[in-house]
Coordinates of C-alpha atoms and ligand atoms in Angstrom, one line a residue:
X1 CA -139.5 88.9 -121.9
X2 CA -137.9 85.9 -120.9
X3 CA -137.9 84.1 -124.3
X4 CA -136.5 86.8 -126.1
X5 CA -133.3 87.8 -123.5
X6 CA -132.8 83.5 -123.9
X7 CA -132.7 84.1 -127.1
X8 CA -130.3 87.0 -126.8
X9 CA -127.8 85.0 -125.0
X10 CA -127.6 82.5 -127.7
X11 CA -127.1 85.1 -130.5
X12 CA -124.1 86.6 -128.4
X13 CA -123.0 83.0 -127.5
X14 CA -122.6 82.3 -131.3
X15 CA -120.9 85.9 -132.0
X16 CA -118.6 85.0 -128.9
X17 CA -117.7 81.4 -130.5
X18 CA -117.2 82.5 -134.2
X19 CA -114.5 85.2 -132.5
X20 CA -111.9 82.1 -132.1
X21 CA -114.0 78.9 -133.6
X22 CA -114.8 79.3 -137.5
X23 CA -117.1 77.7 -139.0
X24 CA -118.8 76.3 -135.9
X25 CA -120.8 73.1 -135.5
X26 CA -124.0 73.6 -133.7
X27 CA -124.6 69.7 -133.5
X28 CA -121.3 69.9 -131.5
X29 CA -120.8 73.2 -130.3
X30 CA -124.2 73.7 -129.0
X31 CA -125.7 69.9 -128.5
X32 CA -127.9 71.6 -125.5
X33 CA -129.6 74.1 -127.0
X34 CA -133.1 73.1 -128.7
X35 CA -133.0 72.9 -132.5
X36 CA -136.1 76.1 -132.6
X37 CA -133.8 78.7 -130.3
X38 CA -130.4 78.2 -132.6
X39 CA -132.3 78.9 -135.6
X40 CA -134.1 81.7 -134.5
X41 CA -130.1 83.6 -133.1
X42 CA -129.1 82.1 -136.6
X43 CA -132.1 84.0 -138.5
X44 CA -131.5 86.9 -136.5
X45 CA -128.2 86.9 -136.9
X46 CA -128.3 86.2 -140.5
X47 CA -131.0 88.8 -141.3
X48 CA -128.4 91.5 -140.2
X49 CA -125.8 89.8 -142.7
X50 CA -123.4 89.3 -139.5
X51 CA -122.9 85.3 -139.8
X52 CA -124.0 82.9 -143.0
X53 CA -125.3 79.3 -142.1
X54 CA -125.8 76.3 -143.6
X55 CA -128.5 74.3 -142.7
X56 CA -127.4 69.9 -142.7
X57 CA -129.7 67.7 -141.9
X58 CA -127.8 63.7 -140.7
X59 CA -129.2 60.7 -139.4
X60 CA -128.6 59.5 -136.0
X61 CA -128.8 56.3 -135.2
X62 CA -130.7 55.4 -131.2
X63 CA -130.7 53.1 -129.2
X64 CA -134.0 51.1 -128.3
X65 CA -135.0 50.3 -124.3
X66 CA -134.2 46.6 -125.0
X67 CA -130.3 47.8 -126.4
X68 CA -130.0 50.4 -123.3
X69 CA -130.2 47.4 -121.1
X70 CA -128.1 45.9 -123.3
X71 CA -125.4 48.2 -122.8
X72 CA -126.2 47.8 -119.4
X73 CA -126.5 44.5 -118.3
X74 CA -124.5 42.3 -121.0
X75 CA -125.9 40.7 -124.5
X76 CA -128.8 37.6 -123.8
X77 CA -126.1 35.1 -125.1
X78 CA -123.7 36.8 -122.9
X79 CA -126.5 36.5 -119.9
X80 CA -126.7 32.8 -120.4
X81 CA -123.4 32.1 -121.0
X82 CA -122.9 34.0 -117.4
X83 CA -125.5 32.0 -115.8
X84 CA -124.0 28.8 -117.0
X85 CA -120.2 29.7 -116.1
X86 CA -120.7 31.0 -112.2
X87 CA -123.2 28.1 -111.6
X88 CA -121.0 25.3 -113.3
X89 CA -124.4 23.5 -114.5
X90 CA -127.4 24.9 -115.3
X91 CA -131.0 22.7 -116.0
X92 CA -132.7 24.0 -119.3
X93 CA -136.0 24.0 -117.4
X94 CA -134.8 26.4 -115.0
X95 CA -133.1 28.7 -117.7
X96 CA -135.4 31.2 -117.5
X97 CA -135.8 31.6 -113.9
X98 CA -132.1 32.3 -113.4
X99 CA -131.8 35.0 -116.7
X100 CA -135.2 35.7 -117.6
X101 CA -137.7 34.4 -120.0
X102 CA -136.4 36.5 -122.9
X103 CA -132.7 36.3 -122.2
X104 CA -133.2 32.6 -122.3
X105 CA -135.1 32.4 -125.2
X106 CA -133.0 34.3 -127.2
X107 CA -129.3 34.3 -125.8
X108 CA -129.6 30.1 -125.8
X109 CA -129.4 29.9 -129.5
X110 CA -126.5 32.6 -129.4
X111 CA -124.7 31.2 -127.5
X112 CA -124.5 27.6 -128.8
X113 CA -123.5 29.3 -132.0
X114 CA -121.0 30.8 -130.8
X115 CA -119.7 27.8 -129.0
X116 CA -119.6 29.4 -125.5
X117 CA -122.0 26.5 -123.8
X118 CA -123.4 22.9 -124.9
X119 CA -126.0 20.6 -124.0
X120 CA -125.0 17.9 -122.2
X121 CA -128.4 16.0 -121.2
X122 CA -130.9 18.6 -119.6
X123 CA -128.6 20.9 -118.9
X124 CA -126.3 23.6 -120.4
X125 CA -122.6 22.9 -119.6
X126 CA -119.8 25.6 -120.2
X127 CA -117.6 25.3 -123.5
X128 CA -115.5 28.8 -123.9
X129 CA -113.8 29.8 -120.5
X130 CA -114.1 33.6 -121.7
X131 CA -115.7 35.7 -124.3
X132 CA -116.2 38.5 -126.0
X133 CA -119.8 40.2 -125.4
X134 CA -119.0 42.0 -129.4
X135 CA -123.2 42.5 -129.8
X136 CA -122.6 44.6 -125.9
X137 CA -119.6 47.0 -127.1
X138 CA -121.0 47.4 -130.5
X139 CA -124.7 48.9 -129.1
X140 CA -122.0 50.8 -126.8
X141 CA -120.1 52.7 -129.9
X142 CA -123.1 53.4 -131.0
X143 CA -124.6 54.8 -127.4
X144 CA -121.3 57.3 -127.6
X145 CA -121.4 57.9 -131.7
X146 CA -124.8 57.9 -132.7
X147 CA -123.8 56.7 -135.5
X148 CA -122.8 53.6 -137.3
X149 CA -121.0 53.2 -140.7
X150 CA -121.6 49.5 -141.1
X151 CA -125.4 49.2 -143.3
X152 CA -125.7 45.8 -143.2
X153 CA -124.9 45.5 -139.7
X154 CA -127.1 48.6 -139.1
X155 CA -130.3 47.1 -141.4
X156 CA -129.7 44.1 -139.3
X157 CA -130.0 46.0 -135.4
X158 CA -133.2 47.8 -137.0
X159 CA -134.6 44.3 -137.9
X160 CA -133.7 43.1 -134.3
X161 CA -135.6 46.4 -133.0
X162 CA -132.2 47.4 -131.5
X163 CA -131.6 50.5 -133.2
X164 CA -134.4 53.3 -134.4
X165 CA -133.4 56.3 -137.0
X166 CA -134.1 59.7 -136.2
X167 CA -133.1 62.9 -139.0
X168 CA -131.5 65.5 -137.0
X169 CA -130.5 69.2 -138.3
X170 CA -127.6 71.0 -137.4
X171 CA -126.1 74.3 -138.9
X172 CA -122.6 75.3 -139.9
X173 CA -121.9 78.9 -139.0
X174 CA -119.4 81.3 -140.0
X175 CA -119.1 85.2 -140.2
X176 CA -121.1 87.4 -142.7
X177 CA -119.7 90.8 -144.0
X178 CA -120.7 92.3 -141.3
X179 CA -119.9 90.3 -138.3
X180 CA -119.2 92.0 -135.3
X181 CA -118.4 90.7 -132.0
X182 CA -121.4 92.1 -130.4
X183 CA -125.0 93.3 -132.0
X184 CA -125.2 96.6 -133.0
X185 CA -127.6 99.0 -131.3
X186 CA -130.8 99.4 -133.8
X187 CA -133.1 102.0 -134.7
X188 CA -137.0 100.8 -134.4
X189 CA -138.5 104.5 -135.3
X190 CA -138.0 106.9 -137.6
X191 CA -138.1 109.9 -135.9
X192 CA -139.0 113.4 -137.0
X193 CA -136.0 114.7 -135.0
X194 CA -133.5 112.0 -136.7
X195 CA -135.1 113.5 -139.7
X196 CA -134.2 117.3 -139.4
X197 CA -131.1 116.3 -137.9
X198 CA -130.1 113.9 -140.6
X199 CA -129.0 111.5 -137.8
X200 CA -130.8 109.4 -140.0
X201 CA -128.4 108.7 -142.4
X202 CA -126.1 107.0 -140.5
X203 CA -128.5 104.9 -137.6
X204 CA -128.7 101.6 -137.9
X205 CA -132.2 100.6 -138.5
X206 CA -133.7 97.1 -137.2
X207 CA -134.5 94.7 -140.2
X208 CA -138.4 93.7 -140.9
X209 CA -138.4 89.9 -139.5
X210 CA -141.0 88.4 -141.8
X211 CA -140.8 85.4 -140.1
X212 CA -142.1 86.5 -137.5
X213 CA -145.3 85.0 -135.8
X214 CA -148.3 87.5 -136.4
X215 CA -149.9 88.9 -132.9
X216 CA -152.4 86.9 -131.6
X217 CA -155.5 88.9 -133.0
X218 CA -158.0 87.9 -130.8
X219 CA -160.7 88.2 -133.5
X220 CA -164.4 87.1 -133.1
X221 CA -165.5 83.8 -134.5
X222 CA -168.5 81.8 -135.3
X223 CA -170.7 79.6 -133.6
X224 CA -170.6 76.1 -134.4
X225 CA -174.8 76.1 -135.1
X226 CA -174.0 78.9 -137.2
X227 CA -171.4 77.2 -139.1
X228 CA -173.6 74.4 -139.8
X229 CA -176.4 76.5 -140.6
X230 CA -174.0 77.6 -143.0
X231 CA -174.0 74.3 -144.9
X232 CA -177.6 73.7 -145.1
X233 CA -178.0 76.8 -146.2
X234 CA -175.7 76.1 -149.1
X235 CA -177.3 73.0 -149.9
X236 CA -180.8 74.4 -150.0
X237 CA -179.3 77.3 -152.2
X238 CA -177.6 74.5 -154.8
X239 CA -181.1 73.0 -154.9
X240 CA -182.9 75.9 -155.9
X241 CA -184.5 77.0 -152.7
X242 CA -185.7 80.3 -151.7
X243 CA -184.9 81.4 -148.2
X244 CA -188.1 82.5 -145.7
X245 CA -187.7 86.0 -144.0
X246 CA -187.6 84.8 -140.3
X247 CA -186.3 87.5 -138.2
X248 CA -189.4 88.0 -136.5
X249 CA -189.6 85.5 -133.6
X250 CA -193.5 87.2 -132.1
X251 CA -196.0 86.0 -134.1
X252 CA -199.6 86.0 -133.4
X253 CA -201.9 83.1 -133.0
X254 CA -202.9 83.1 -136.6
X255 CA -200.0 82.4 -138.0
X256 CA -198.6 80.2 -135.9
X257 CA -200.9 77.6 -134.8
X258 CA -205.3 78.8 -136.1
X259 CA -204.1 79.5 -140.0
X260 CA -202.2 75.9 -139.6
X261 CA -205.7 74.2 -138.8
X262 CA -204.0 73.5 -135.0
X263 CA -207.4 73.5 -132.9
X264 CA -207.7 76.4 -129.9
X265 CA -207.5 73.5 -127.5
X266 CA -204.7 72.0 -128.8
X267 CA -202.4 71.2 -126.0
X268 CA -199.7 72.9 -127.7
X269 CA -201.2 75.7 -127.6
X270 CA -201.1 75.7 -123.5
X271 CA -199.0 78.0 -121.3
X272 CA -196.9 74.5 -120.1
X273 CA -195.4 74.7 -124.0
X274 CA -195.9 78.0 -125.6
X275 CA -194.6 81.2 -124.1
X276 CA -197.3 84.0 -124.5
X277 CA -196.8 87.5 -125.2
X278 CA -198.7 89.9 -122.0
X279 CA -197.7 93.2 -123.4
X280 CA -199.0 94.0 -125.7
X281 CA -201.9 91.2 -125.1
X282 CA -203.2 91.1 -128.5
X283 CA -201.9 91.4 -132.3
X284 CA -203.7 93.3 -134.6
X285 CA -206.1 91.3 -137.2
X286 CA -203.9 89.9 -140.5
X287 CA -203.1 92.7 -143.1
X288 CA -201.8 93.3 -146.1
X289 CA -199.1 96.3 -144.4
X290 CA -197.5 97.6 -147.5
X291 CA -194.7 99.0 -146.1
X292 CA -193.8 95.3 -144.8
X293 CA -194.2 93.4 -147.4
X294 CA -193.0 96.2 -149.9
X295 CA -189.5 95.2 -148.1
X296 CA -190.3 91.6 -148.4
X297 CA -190.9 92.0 -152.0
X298 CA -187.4 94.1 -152.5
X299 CA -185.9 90.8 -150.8
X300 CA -183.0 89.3 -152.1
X301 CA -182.4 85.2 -151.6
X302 CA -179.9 83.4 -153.2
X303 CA -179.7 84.8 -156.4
X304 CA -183.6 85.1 -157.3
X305 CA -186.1 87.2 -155.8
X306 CA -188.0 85.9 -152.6
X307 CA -191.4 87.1 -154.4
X308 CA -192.7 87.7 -157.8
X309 CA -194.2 90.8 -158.5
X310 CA -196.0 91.9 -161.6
X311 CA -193.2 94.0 -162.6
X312 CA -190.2 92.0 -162.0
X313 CA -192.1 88.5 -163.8
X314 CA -195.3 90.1 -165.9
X315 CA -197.4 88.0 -163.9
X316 CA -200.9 88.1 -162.9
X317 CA -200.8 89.0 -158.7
X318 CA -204.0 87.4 -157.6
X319 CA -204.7 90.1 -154.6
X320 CA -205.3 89.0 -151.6
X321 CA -208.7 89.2 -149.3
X322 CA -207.9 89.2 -145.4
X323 CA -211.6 89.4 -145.2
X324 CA -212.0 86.1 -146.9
X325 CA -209.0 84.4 -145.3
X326 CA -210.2 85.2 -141.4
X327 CA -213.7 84.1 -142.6
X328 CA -211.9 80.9 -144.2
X329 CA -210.4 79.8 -141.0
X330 CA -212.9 80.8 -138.7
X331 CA -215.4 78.2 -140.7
X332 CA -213.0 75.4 -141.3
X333 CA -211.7 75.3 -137.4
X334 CA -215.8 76.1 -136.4
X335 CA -218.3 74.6 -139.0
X336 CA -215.7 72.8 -141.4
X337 CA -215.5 73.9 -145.0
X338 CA -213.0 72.7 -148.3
X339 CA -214.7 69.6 -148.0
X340 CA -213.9 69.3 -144.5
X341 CA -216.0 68.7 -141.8
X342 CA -213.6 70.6 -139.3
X343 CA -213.3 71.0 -135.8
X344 CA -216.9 72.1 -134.5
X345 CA -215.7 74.1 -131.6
X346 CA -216.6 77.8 -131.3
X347 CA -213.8 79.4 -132.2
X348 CA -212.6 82.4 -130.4
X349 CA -211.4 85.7 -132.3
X350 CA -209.4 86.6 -128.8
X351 CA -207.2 83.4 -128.8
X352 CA -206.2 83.7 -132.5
X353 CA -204.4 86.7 -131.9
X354 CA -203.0 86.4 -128.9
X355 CA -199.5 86.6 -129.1
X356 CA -196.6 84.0 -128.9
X357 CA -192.6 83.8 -128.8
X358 CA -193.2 81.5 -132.0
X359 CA -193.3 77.5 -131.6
X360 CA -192.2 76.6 -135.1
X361 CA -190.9 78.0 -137.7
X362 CA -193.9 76.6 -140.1
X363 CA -195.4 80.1 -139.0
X364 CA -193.0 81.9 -141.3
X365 CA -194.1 79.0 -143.8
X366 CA -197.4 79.5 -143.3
X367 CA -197.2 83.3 -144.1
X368 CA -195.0 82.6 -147.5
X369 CA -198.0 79.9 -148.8
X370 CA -200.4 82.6 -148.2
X371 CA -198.6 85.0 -150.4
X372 CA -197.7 82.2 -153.1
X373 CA -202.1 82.3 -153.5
X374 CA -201.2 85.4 -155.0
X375 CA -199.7 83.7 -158.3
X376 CA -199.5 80.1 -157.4
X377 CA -197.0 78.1 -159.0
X378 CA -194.5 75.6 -158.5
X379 CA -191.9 76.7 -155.5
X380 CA -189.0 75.5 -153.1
X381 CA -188.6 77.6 -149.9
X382 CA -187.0 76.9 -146.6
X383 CA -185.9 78.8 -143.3
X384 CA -183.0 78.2 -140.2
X385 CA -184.3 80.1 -137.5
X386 CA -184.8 80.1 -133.8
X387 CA -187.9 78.7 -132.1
X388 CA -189.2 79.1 -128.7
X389 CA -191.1 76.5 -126.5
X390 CA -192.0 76.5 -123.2
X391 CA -190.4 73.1 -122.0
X392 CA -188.1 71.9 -118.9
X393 CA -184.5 72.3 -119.9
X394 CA -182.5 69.1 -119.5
X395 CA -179.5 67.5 -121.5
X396 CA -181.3 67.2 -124.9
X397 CA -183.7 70.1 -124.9
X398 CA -183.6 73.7 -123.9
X399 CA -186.5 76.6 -124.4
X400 CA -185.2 78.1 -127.6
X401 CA -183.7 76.1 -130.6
X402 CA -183.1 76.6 -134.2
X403 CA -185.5 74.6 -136.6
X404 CA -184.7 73.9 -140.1
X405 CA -187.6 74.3 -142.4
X406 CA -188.4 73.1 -145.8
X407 CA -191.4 73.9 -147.7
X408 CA -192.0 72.4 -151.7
X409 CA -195.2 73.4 -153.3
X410 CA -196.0 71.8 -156.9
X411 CA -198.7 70.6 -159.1
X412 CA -199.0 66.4 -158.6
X413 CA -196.8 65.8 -156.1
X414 CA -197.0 62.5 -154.0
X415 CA -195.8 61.3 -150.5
X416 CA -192.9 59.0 -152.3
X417 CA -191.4 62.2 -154.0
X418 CA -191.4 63.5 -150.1
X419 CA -189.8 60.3 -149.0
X420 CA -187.4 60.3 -151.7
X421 CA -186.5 64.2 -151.6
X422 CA -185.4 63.5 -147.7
X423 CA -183.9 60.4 -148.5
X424 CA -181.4 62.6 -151.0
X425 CA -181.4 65.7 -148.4
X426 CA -179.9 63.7 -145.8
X427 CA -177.9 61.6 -147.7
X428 CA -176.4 65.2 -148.5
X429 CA -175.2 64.7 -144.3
X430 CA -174.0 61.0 -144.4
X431 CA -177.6 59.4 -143.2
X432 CA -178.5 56.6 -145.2
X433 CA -181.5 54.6 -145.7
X434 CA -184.0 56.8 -143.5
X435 CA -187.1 54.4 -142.2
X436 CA -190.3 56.6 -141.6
X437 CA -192.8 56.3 -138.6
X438 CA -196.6 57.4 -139.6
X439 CA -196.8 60.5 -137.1
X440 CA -199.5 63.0 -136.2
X441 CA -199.3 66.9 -136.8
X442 CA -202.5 69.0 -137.3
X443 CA -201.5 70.5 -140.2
X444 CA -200.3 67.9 -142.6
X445 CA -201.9 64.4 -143.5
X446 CA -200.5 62.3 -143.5
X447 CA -197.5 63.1 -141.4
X448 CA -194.4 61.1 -141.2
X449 CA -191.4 61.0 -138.7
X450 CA -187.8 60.5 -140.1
X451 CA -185.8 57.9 -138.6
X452 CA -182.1 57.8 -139.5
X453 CA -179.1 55.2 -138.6
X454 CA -176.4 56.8 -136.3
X455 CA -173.4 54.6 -137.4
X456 CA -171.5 56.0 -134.4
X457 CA -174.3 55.3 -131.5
X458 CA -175.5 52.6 -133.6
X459 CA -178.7 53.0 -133.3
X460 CA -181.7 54.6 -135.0
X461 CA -182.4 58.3 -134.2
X462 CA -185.4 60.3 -134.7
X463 CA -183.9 63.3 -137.3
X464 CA -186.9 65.2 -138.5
X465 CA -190.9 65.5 -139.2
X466 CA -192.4 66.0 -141.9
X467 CA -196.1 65.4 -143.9
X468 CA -198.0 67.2 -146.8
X469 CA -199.9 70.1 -145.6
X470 CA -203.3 69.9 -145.1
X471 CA -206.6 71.0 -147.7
X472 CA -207.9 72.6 -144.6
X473 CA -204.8 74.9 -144.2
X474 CA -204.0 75.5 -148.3
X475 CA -207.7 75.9 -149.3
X476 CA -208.2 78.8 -147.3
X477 CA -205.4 81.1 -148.1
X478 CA -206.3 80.8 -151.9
X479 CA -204.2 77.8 -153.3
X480 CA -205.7 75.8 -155.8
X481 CA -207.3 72.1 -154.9
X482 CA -204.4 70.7 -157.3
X483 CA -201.5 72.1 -155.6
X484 CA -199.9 70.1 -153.2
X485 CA -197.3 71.3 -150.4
X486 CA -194.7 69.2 -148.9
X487 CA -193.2 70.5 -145.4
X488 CA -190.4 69.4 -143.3
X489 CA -188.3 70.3 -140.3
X490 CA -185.5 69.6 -138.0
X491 CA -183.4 71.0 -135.5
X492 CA -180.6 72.9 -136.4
X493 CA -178.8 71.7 -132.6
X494 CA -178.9 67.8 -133.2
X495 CA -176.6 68.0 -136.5
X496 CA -174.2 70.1 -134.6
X497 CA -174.4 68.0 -131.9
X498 CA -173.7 65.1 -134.1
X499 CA -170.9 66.9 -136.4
X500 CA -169.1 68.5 -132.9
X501 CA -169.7 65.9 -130.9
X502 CA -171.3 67.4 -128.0
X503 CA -173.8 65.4 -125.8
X504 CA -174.9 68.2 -123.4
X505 CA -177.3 70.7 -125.5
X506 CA -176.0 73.4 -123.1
X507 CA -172.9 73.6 -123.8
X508 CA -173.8 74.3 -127.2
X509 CA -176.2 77.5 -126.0
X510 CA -176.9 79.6 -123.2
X511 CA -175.0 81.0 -120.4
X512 CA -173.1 77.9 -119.3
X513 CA -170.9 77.8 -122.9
X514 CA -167.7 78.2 -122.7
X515 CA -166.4 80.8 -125.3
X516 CA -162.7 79.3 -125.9
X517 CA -164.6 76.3 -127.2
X518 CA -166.9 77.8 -129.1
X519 CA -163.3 79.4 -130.8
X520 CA -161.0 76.5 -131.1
X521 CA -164.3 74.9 -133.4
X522 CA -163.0 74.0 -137.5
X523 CA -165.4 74.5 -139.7
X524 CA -167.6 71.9 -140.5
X525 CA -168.5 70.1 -144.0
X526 CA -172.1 68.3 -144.0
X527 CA -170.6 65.7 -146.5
X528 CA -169.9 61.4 -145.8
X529 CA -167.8 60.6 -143.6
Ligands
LIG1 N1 -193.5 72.3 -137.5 C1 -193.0 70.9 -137.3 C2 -192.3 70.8 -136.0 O1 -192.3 71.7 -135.2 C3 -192.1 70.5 -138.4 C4 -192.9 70.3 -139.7 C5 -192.9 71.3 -140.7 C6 -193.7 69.2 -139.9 C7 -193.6 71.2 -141.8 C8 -194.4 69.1 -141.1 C9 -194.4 70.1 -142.0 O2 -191.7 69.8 -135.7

């Protein structure tokens, strides 16, 4: 390895040098060799107790561009004074052109100070026949020194811009108890021959260099959208919210768009935006499946369970009647019922359970309300998952995105408690003073669109949608008239996109990402910037 054999040569060259040189100077001794490579010989050297170093750290005093050319070309005063000797005469007006703008502007003053020319009308006339450029051989002692003794004429050159102070470390080195003049050979391994030949007792076994740089580990890391999901997640645990059980991403019609009071001709509910399952073609009726919801019962989220159940609360569990609810939804969508006078369409038993890769996430919500009929009562759930929709994939949208969900049931809640519980969620992120656009969704009324202020596009960016779910959808799973249901949801990707900067949704997902990226990510923090 080429670093390490470098290295090598410097830890012999320092053994070689301490032979006849002691203690040795590195800031002289070895002015070419980078400040890193010493210290690491020194360490190694030092680890093995064959030299001891001290570490001193000076200032050295450089030279700026404007004093190289100094050194170079003469002082400004000594520039003008030049000028005005070889030409006899020169015109102030024409000053400049013959030393330069800044040379005249500054050497002029200089040099009537130091009585080496006069004005004698318009023009500069000589005074001194020789002089002494002292501002020249002083930048010059300190081009060869790198130092200079003199503070207040030191303070004064940094003033000027002259002069800049850089700290500089250098080591003195001299032999350890067990210098040698070359490195002995060292044991890596114990062996089990150096055991039973006791060779061990005399070999000379390489030190542990705890200094060392661990081995790149090439570990896995997360995803920037899952890092952020992260953070919501967090803030909807902090607020008391109960997360949704989402890993199914097939649902069947029911539950994704009939049970939401979203009509069967809908244009949503077209092949041009939802992906339908062919095989198999059809889900099976809605069921209470024991073995399901036994596990969903057993569920875990947060640190309170995701259902009640009589034994864990002593709570009345309300069962529930499939029967009832298909019947429910079949009249509301067909005849209207609740109070409403619904959709008066027949309504087809076949389309509701067709199959889909699910379009929202309000599915999974959809499912939880229907369970809270069982023992309604006042509850906070939510849900980041993935979402599929059957759309052309450009900068900004692709065909499967994460949504983030909220759903808040309660007795007497109102749209301003909606407008004021996102106002504090995504003030949570940094947005500010949402505005909110009266929107359309089939399953809440009234609906509203989120507007929020991006300070860094500056302008305002559509960030969510949201509404109170409708009597048409609540009535027929069982909730009482008087509950009400607030929902909300957002994508997971426009956040990220936000937080990591990224303007191109697919090089946040899919095939085209680049993996290094995704690695060199930090972690991200949903708080103010
Ligand atoms: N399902 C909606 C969407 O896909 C979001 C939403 C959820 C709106 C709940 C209102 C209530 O955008």
């Amino acid at each position: 390895v080429p670093v390490e054999s470098k290295e090598h040569n410097v830890t012999q060259d320092v053994l070689d040098l301490l032979d006849t040189k002691e203690p040795l100077q590195t800031s002289e001794d070895f002015r070419a060799i980078p400040q890193a490579e010493i210290k690491a010989a020194l360490d190694r050297l030092a680890s093995r107790s064959m030299v001891e170093y001290k570490a001193n750290d000076s200032e050295q005093v450089l030279l700026s561009k404007e004093a190289e050319a100094i050194v170079a070309e003469g002082s400004h005063e000594y520039k003008v004074w030049k000028a005005v000797k070889d030409a006899g005469k020169v015109p102030i007006k024409e000053l400049a052109n013959v030393v330069g703008a800044e040379s005249a502007k500054v050497g002029q003053g200089n040099a009537f100070k130091n009585k080496w020319v006069k004005k004698e009308g318009d023009s500069l006339v000589l005074v001194a026949d020789s002089v002494q450029d002292t501002t020249r051989e002083l930048l010059q002692g300190i081009q060869e020194t790198k130092t200079l003794a003199d503070t207040k004429t030191l303070n004064d050159l940094k003033k000027r811009k002259l002069v800049t102070l850089s700290k500089v470390i250098h080591y003195t080195v001299s032999k350890g108890p067990k210098y040698a003049k070359e490195m002995p050979v060292e044991v890596t391994d114990l062996t089990a021959d150096m055991l039973t030949s006791g060779s061990w007792e005399a070999a000379n076994f390489k030190p542990y260099n705890f200094n060392a740089l661990g081995a790149n580990q090439d570990a896995g890391s997360l995803h920037p959208l899952n890092k952020v999901r992260q953070e919501f997640r967090n803030m909807f645990f902090s607020q008391g919210f109960v997360e949704m059980p989402t890993g199914h991403f097939v649902d069947s019609g029911f539950w994704n768009f009939d049970a939401l009071f979203v009509p069967q001709q809908h244009p949503a509910r077209d092949v041009q935006d939802t992906f339908f399952i062919s095989d198999p073609p059809r889900a099976d009726k809605p069921r209470a499946d024991p073995e399901h919801e036994a596990t969903m019962d057993a569920m875990e989220s947060g640190s309170r369970k995701l259902f009640a159940t009589p034994e864990s609360e002593k709570r009345q569990i309300k069962p529930r009647d499939f029967e009832q609810y298909w019947k429910n939804i079949q009249d509301v969508h067909q005849h209207g019922a609740f109070g409403s006078i619904g959709y008066r369409y027949p309504w087809s038993e076949d389309e509701c359970l067709r199959l889909v890769l699910r379009t929202h996430t309000t599915a999974v919500s959809t499912w939880v309300l229907h369970r809270l009929a069982e023992d309604p009562r006042p509850a906070k759930y939510f849900s980041i998952d993935r979402v599929f929709r059957n759309e052309t994939v450009d900068a900004t949208h692709l065909a499967e995105f994460h949504q983030i969900e909220g759903v808040i049931a309660d007795f007497g809640l109102t749209l301003g408690g909606l407008m004021k519980f996102l106002e504090d969620f995504f003030a949570n992120m940094g947005i500010d003073g949402l505005r909110f656009k009266p929107a359309y969704n089939p399953y809440t009324e009234p609906s509203m669109e989120v507007f929020g202020y991006h300070k860094g596009l500056k302008r305002w960016l559509e960030i969510g949608n949201s509404g109170m779910f409708r009597p048409e959808m609540l009535e027929p799973m069982g909730l009482p008239k008087d509950m009400r249901v607030y929902g909300f949801g957002l994508s997971l990707e426009r956040p990220t996109m936000m937080k990591y900067g990224v303007s191109n949704i697919r090089e946040l997902l899919g095939h085209k990402v680049d993996l290094a990226w995704i690695k060199e990510q930090p972690a991200v923090r949903l708080e103010k910037e």
